[in-house]
Short mmCIF file of C-alpha atoms and ligand atoms in Angstrom, two decimals:
data_model
loop_
_atom_site.label_atom_id
_atom_site.label_comp_id
_atom_site.label_asym_id
_atom_site.label_seq_id
_atom_site.Cartn_x
_atom_site.Cartn_y
_atom_site.Cartn_z
CA UNK A 1 58.04 100.44 68.16
CA UNK A 2 55.44 97.80 69.14
CA UNK A 3 51.74 98.40 68.12
CA UNK A 4 48.37 96.44 68.66
CA UNK A 5 45.41 96.76 66.44
CA UNK A 6 42.45 96.70 68.20
CA UNK A 7 43.43 98.12 71.19
CA UNK A 8 39.33 98.68 72.07
CA UNK A 9 38.48 95.44 72.06
CA UNK A 10 38.40 93.01 74.72
CA UNK A 11 41.37 91.21 73.89
CA UNK A 12 43.65 93.97 71.92
CA UNK A 13 43.12 95.98 75.29
CA UNK A 14 44.28 93.21 77.44
CA UNK A 15 47.18 92.50 75.49
CA UNK A 16 48.60 96.07 75.65
CA UNK A 17 47.54 95.67 79.42
CA UNK A 18 50.16 92.48 79.60
CA UNK A 19 52.71 94.38 77.66
CA UNK A 20 52.74 97.40 80.16
CA UNK A 21 53.07 94.91 83.02
CA UNK A 22 55.71 92.70 81.26
CA UNK A 23 57.88 96.01 79.97
CA UNK A 24 56.75 99.30 81.67
CA UNK A 25 59.57 100.99 80.14
CA UNK A 26 57.72 100.34 76.55
CA UNK A 27 55.28 103.55 77.39
CA UNK A 28 56.24 106.45 75.83
CA UNK A 29 57.17 106.16 72.38
CA UNK A 30 57.65 102.30 72.24
CA UNK A 31 54.17 101.12 72.20
CA UNK A 32 51.04 102.49 70.27
CA UNK A 33 47.76 101.22 69.67
CA UNK A 34 45.56 101.51 66.16
CA UNK A 35 41.53 101.59 67.22
CA UNK A 36 39.05 103.13 64.97
CA UNK A 37 37.71 105.34 67.64
CA UNK A 38 40.86 107.14 69.52
CA UNK A 39 38.38 108.85 72.02
CA UNK A 40 37.69 105.45 73.46
CA UNK A 41 41.67 105.26 74.15
CA UNK A 42 41.95 107.78 76.53
CA UNK A 43 42.94 105.77 79.18
CA UNK A 44 45.37 104.46 77.42
CA UNK A 45 46.77 107.63 76.02
CA UNK A 46 46.63 108.71 79.81
CA UNK A 47 49.20 106.14 80.45
CA UNK A 48 51.49 107.32 77.80
CA UNK A 49 50.74 105.16 74.86
CA UNK A 50 50.61 106.37 71.63
CA UNK A 51 46.99 105.97 69.83
CA UNK A 52 46.25 106.33 66.46
CA UNK A 53 43.45 105.88 64.49
CA UNK A 54 43.24 102.80 61.99
CA UNK A 55 40.48 101.39 60.34
CA UNK A 56 40.93 98.52 58.34
CA UNK A 57 37.79 99.67 56.62
CA UNK A 58 39.35 102.86 55.61
CA UNK A 59 42.79 101.91 54.00
CA UNK A 60 43.71 105.34 53.73
CA UNK A 61 44.00 105.35 57.54
CA UNK A 62 46.68 102.91 57.64
CA UNK A 63 49.82 104.62 56.46
CA UNK A 64 49.79 106.92 59.08
CA UNK A 65 48.59 104.08 61.76
CA UNK A 66 51.78 101.65 60.92
CA UNK A 67 54.25 104.31 60.40
CA UNK A 68 57.71 103.75 62.27
CA UNK A 69 56.12 99.89 63.76
CA UNK A 70 58.68 97.95 64.04
CA UNK A 71 56.40 94.73 65.64
CA UNK A 72 52.61 94.89 64.83
CA UNK A 73 50.23 92.41 66.78
CA UNK A 74 47.15 92.20 64.20
CA UNK A 75 44.24 91.25 66.48
CA UNK A 76 41.88 89.66 63.55
CA UNK A 77 38.44 91.55 63.54
CA UNK A 78 35.16 90.52 64.24
CA UNK A 79 31.95 90.20 61.65
CA UNK A 80 31.18 88.40 58.90
CA UNK A 81 33.61 86.47 57.14
CA UNK A 82 34.27 87.93 54.15
CA UNK A 83 34.30 91.58 55.46
CA UNK A 84 37.22 90.13 58.07
CA UNK A 85 39.06 88.45 55.52
CA UNK A 86 39.02 91.85 53.12
CA UNK A 87 40.17 93.89 56.52
CA UNK A 88 43.06 91.66 56.93
CA UNK A 89 44.04 92.10 53.73
CA UNK A 90 43.66 95.76 53.81
CA UNK A 91 45.82 95.66 57.04
CA UNK A 92 48.56 92.77 55.84
CA UNK A 93 49.07 95.39 52.32
CA UNK A 94 49.31 98.44 54.69
CA UNK A 95 52.10 96.51 56.71
CA UNK A 96 54.09 95.57 53.87
CA UNK A 97 53.87 99.08 52.23
CA UNK A 98 54.71 101.02 55.66
CA UNK A 99 58.03 98.62 56.10
CA UNK A 100 56.61 96.78 59.71
CA UNK A 101 59.33 94.95 60.64
CA UNK A 102 57.40 91.74 62.06
CA UNK A 103 53.51 90.80 62.03
CA UNK A 104 52.22 88.76 64.77
CA UNK A 105 49.13 87.46 63.83
CA UNK A 106 46.11 86.12 66.29
CA UNK A 107 45.04 83.43 64.93
CA UNK A 108 42.52 80.30 65.50
CA UNK A 109 43.31 76.66 65.89
CA UNK A 110 40.76 76.17 63.50
CA UNK A 111 43.07 77.44 60.64
CA UNK A 112 43.68 73.90 58.78
CA UNK A 113 40.04 72.71 58.93
CA UNK A 114 39.76 70.92 56.13
CA UNK A 115 37.14 71.00 54.44
CA UNK A 116 36.81 74.94 55.95
CA UNK A 117 34.17 76.88 56.80
CA UNK A 118 33.22 80.54 56.13
CA UNK A 119 34.72 81.54 59.71
CA UNK A 120 37.68 78.88 59.52
CA UNK A 121 38.63 80.60 56.46
CA UNK A 122 39.23 84.08 57.76
CA UNK A 123 42.44 82.53 59.79
CA UNK A 124 43.56 80.16 56.75
CA UNK A 125 43.75 82.93 54.31
CA UNK A 126 45.24 85.11 56.45
CA UNK A 127 47.79 83.04 57.38
CA UNK A 128 48.59 82.00 53.75
CA UNK A 129 48.30 85.65 52.86
CA UNK A 130 51.56 86.30 55.27
CA UNK A 131 52.75 83.42 54.13
CA UNK A 132 53.09 84.57 50.61
CA UNK A 133 54.07 88.22 51.55
CA UNK A 134 57.53 89.50 51.94
CA UNK A 135 56.45 89.85 56.09
CA UNK A 136 58.03 88.44 58.62
CA UNK A 137 55.65 87.08 60.92
CA UNK A 138 54.41 85.12 63.57
CA UNK A 139 51.45 83.10 63.93
CA UNK A 140 49.37 82.71 67.24
CA UNK A 141 46.87 80.09 66.98
CA UNK A 142 44.26 80.33 69.72
CA UNK A 143 41.50 77.73 70.98
CA UNK A 144 38.17 79.18 72.13
CA UNK A 145 38.14 81.77 74.98
CA UNK A 146 36.98 79.60 78.07
CA UNK A 147 35.23 82.95 78.54
CA UNK A 148 32.53 81.48 76.62
CA UNK A 149 31.40 78.82 79.08
CA UNK A 150 28.89 80.75 80.96
CA UNK A 151 27.15 81.90 77.57
CA UNK A 152 27.05 78.03 76.31
CA UNK A 153 26.06 76.64 79.81
CA UNK A 154 24.56 79.06 82.06
CA UNK A 155 20.99 78.94 80.01
CA UNK A 156 21.47 74.89 79.91
CA UNK A 157 21.39 75.43 84.09
CA UNK A 158 17.72 76.38 83.86
CA UNK A 159 16.48 72.78 81.78
CA UNK A 160 19.73 70.70 82.67
CA UNK A 161 20.55 70.19 79.15
CA UNK A 162 23.30 71.75 76.62
CA UNK A 163 22.07 71.03 73.15
CA UNK A 164 24.86 72.09 70.74
CA UNK A 165 26.22 70.44 67.75
CA UNK A 166 29.67 69.53 68.61
CA UNK A 167 29.07 65.61 68.64
CA UNK A 168 32.06 63.59 70.30
CA UNK A 169 34.71 66.09 69.95
CA UNK A 170 37.19 66.87 73.01
CA UNK A 171 38.55 70.57 73.00
CA UNK A 172 40.83 72.74 75.32
CA UNK A 173 39.89 76.29 76.57
CA UNK A 174 42.19 78.85 77.56
CA UNK A 175 40.95 82.45 78.82
CA UNK A 176 40.76 85.31 76.75
CA UNK A 177 42.87 87.25 79.42
CA UNK A 178 45.86 84.22 79.43
CA UNK A 179 45.62 84.44 75.54
CA UNK A 180 46.48 87.67 75.90
CA UNK A 181 49.14 87.54 78.26
CA UNK A 182 51.04 84.84 76.08
CA UNK A 183 50.35 87.15 72.91
CA UNK A 184 51.94 89.53 74.72
CA UNK A 185 55.16 87.34 75.91
CA UNK A 186 55.77 86.48 72.24
CA UNK A 187 55.46 90.07 71.12
CA UNK A 188 58.24 90.84 73.83
CA UNK A 189 60.69 87.96 72.68
CA UNK A 190 64.10 89.06 72.02
CA UNK A 191 64.26 87.52 68.96
CA UNK A 192 61.23 86.91 67.21
CA UNK A 193 60.59 83.29 65.57
CA UNK A 194 58.78 82.93 61.87
CA UNK A 195 56.37 79.91 63.15
CA UNK A 196 53.15 78.89 64.30
CA UNK A 197 52.22 78.38 68.05
CA UNK A 198 49.32 76.85 69.45
CA UNK A 199 48.11 78.14 72.92
CA UNK A 200 46.32 75.21 73.56
CA UNK A 201 44.72 74.35 77.40
CA UNK A 202 46.54 71.66 79.75
CA UNK A 203 44.03 68.92 78.59
CA UNK A 204 40.93 68.12 75.92
CA UNK A 205 37.61 66.87 77.13
CA UNK A 206 34.34 67.05 75.79
CA UNK A 207 31.35 68.99 76.63
CA UNK A 208 29.58 66.12 78.28
CA UNK A 209 32.85 66.16 80.55
CA UNK A 210 32.72 69.99 80.87
CA UNK A 211 28.84 69.27 81.99
CA UNK A 212 29.54 66.92 84.33
CA UNK A 213 32.31 69.37 86.05
CA UNK A 214 30.14 72.59 86.03
CA UNK A 215 27.17 70.60 87.37
CA UNK A 216 29.35 69.62 90.56
CA UNK A 217 30.42 73.14 91.13
CA UNK A 218 27.11 73.99 90.79
CA UNK A 219 25.22 71.26 92.33
CA UNK A 220 22.50 71.36 89.93
CA UNK A 221 21.74 68.71 87.31
CA UNK A 222 23.39 69.37 84.16
CA UNK A 223 24.06 66.95 80.80
CA UNK A 224 25.48 67.45 77.20
CA UNK A 225 23.54 66.30 74.33
CA UNK A 226 24.95 66.52 70.71
CA UNK A 227 22.26 68.13 68.30
CA UNK A 228 22.26 67.41 64.60
CA UNK A 229 24.71 69.23 63.09
CA UNK A 230 23.75 71.66 60.26
CA UNK A 231 26.56 72.04 56.93
CA UNK A 232 29.20 74.14 58.50
CA UNK A 233 30.47 74.66 55.47
CA UNK A 234 27.40 77.01 54.64
CA UNK A 235 27.65 78.67 57.98
CA UNK A 236 26.94 82.30 58.57
CA UNK A 237 26.79 81.62 62.39
CA UNK A 238 29.80 81.94 63.99
CA UNK A 239 29.00 79.44 66.22
CA UNK A 240 27.89 76.87 63.66
CA UNK A 241 31.42 77.06 62.42
CA UNK A 242 32.82 76.76 66.04
CA UNK A 243 30.85 74.14 67.08
CA UNK A 244 31.79 71.63 63.73
CA UNK A 245 35.34 72.85 64.09
CA UNK A 246 35.05 71.14 67.96
CA UNK A 247 33.10 68.06 66.57
CA UNK A 248 35.95 67.94 64.08
CA UNK A 249 38.40 67.42 66.87
CA UNK A 250 40.52 70.94 65.39
CA UNK A 251 40.85 72.25 69.38
CA UNK A 252 41.81 68.28 70.36
CA UNK A 253 45.62 68.44 69.77
CA UNK A 254 47.96 69.84 72.98
CA UNK A 255 51.27 72.50 73.10
CA UNK A 256 53.48 72.90 75.55
CA UNK A 257 53.58 76.46 73.10
CA UNK A 258 51.79 78.70 75.84
CA UNK A 259 54.09 77.56 78.61
CA UNK A 260 57.23 78.20 76.78
CA UNK A 261 56.12 81.93 76.14
CA UNK A 262 54.67 82.51 79.46
CA UNK A 263 56.65 80.59 81.60
CA UNK A 264 54.15 78.65 83.32
CA UNK A 265 50.78 76.76 81.79
CA UNK A 266 47.47 78.25 81.34
CA UNK A 267 44.91 77.71 84.21
CA UNK A 268 43.62 74.30 84.37
CA UNK A 269 39.62 73.50 83.41
CA UNK A 270 38.83 72.97 86.99
CA UNK A 271 39.98 76.28 87.86
CA UNK A 272 38.34 78.33 85.32
CA UNK A 273 35.01 76.41 85.83
CA UNK A 274 35.16 77.31 89.56
CA UNK A 275 35.98 81.12 88.62
CA UNK A 276 32.97 80.92 86.01
CA UNK A 277 30.44 79.09 88.20
CA UNK A 278 31.25 78.70 91.79
CA UNK A 279 28.15 79.98 94.05
CA UNK A 280 29.64 83.39 95.53
CA UNK A 281 29.90 83.94 98.70
CA UNK A 282 27.69 86.62 100.27
CA UNK A 283 29.94 87.04 103.13
N1 NAP R 1 39.26 82.15 70.39
C1 NAP R 1 37.92 82.75 70.44
O1 NAP R 1 37.15 82.01 71.35
C2 NAP R 1 37.27 84.23 70.14
C3 NAP R 1 36.17 84.45 70.17
C4 NAP R 1 35.93 85.63 69.85
C5 NAP R 1 36.11 86.27 68.91
N2 NAP R 1 37.46 86.15 68.37
C6 NAP R 1 38.22 86.70 67.40
O2 NAP R 1 39.40 87.71 68.24
C7 NAP R 1 38.89 89.11 68.10
C8 NAP R 1 39.33 89.60 69.22
O3 NAP R 1 38.23 89.12 69.92
P1 NAP R 1 37.60 89.99 71.18
O4 NAP R 1 37.41 89.40 72.35
O5 NAP R 1 38.34 91.09 71.61
O6 NAP R 1 36.34 90.75 70.26
P2 NAP R 1 36.08 91.97 70.08
O7 NAP R 1 35.58 92.95 71.80
O8 NAP R 1 34.69 92.24 69.87
O9 NAP R 1 36.80 93.03 69.66
C9 NAP R 1 36.61 92.99 67.88
C10 NAP R 1 37.88 93.89 67.70
O10 NAP R 1 37.83 93.79 66.13
C11 NAP R 1 38.38 94.82 65.73
N3 NAP R 1 38.00 95.70 64.47
C12 NAP R 1 36.36 95.49 63.93
N4 NAP R 1 36.34 96.19 62.65
C13 NAP R 1 37.44 96.74 62.67
C14 NAP R 1 37.65 97.55 61.39
N5 NAP R 1 37.45 97.90 60.17
N6 NAP R 1 39.28 97.73 61.40
C15 NAP R 1 40.28 97.39 62.28
N7 NAP R 1 39.66 96.67 63.81
C16 NAP R 1 38.33 96.54 63.80
C17 NAP R 1 37.98 96.06 67.02
O11 NAP R 1 38.83 97.25 66.86
P3 NAP R 1 38.68 98.57 67.38
O12 NAP R 1 39.95 98.26 68.50
O13 NAP R 1 38.85 99.74 66.46
O14 NAP R 1 37.16 98.55 68.33
C18 NAP R 1 38.03 95.16 67.88
O15 NAP R 1 39.37 95.26 68.30
C19 NAP R 1 37.74 89.30 67.35
O16 NAP R 1 37.57 89.99 66.48
C20 NAP R 1 37.51 87.43 66.49
O17 NAP R 1 38.47 87.87 65.61
C21 NAP R 1 38.26 84.78 68.86
#
């Protein structure tokens, strides 16, 4: 049985949808989810997915949630860094105790950042916990979601300038849905490998270049200006940590791991920008 945690979240739900699309026969007793509020997963139950209650803040719910699981897709939780780490510790301990066969941890490309920020440390320490455990595991390191682009740039379209502390860093972006597709493909591999997959986009570009491409699509002036960086090792905001990671080139490296899992590369940056920013036709 494959079990996906966090399936009421946006990534987790998409992973389940891609699992079903790739292998419809999983439904029945071979596909399960663990969620904090089972009532919100009624559509999955309707589609014959086993819905279990599992809350990493309530470790007593996890033995039941993880019972009989061969492959566990561990979706990281949201919230403050320390709390997330404690939840991941609880989940890994429970997976070990329940005899889970293999864990696929959805990590971030910032996991090996030095010095670490509070947020990059969540992935770093979760990966380290898995490495020091007896659990066979695969790590799927994700770049920032391209879905964040409208949130970053749409407000800047008003005054024409995006000011964030990302320096001259370049990054690759992949959409949340495509990452879910790659994670589902990894979970369905006939033989699971114990390695780190880097699910990067096709190209790494800087925010100035991204601004210029969005400006072309929107026919509006838009530029990027690097603002002064706060101390990222002290970050209480995930965004401070993220922009610091971009500035340090943490999302610059490119890999073919996405295509190796899915069978084709992820969408190009221009394609994504067109999806998010092209004026919609009224027809
Ligand atoms: N690569 C990126 O750009 C990026 C951006 C944002 C976030 N992330 C990370 O990726 C994760 C998934 O992203 P998303 O877009 O799906 O975010 P999301 O929709 O906010 O989902 C948050 C997830 O955290 C889970 N969660 C929170 N508290 C939990 C607990 N106590 N026990 C078990 N699960 C708990 C939720 O589970 P339920 O199903 O029970 O609600 C849900 O799946 C985020 O939590 C974050 O760690 C990555």
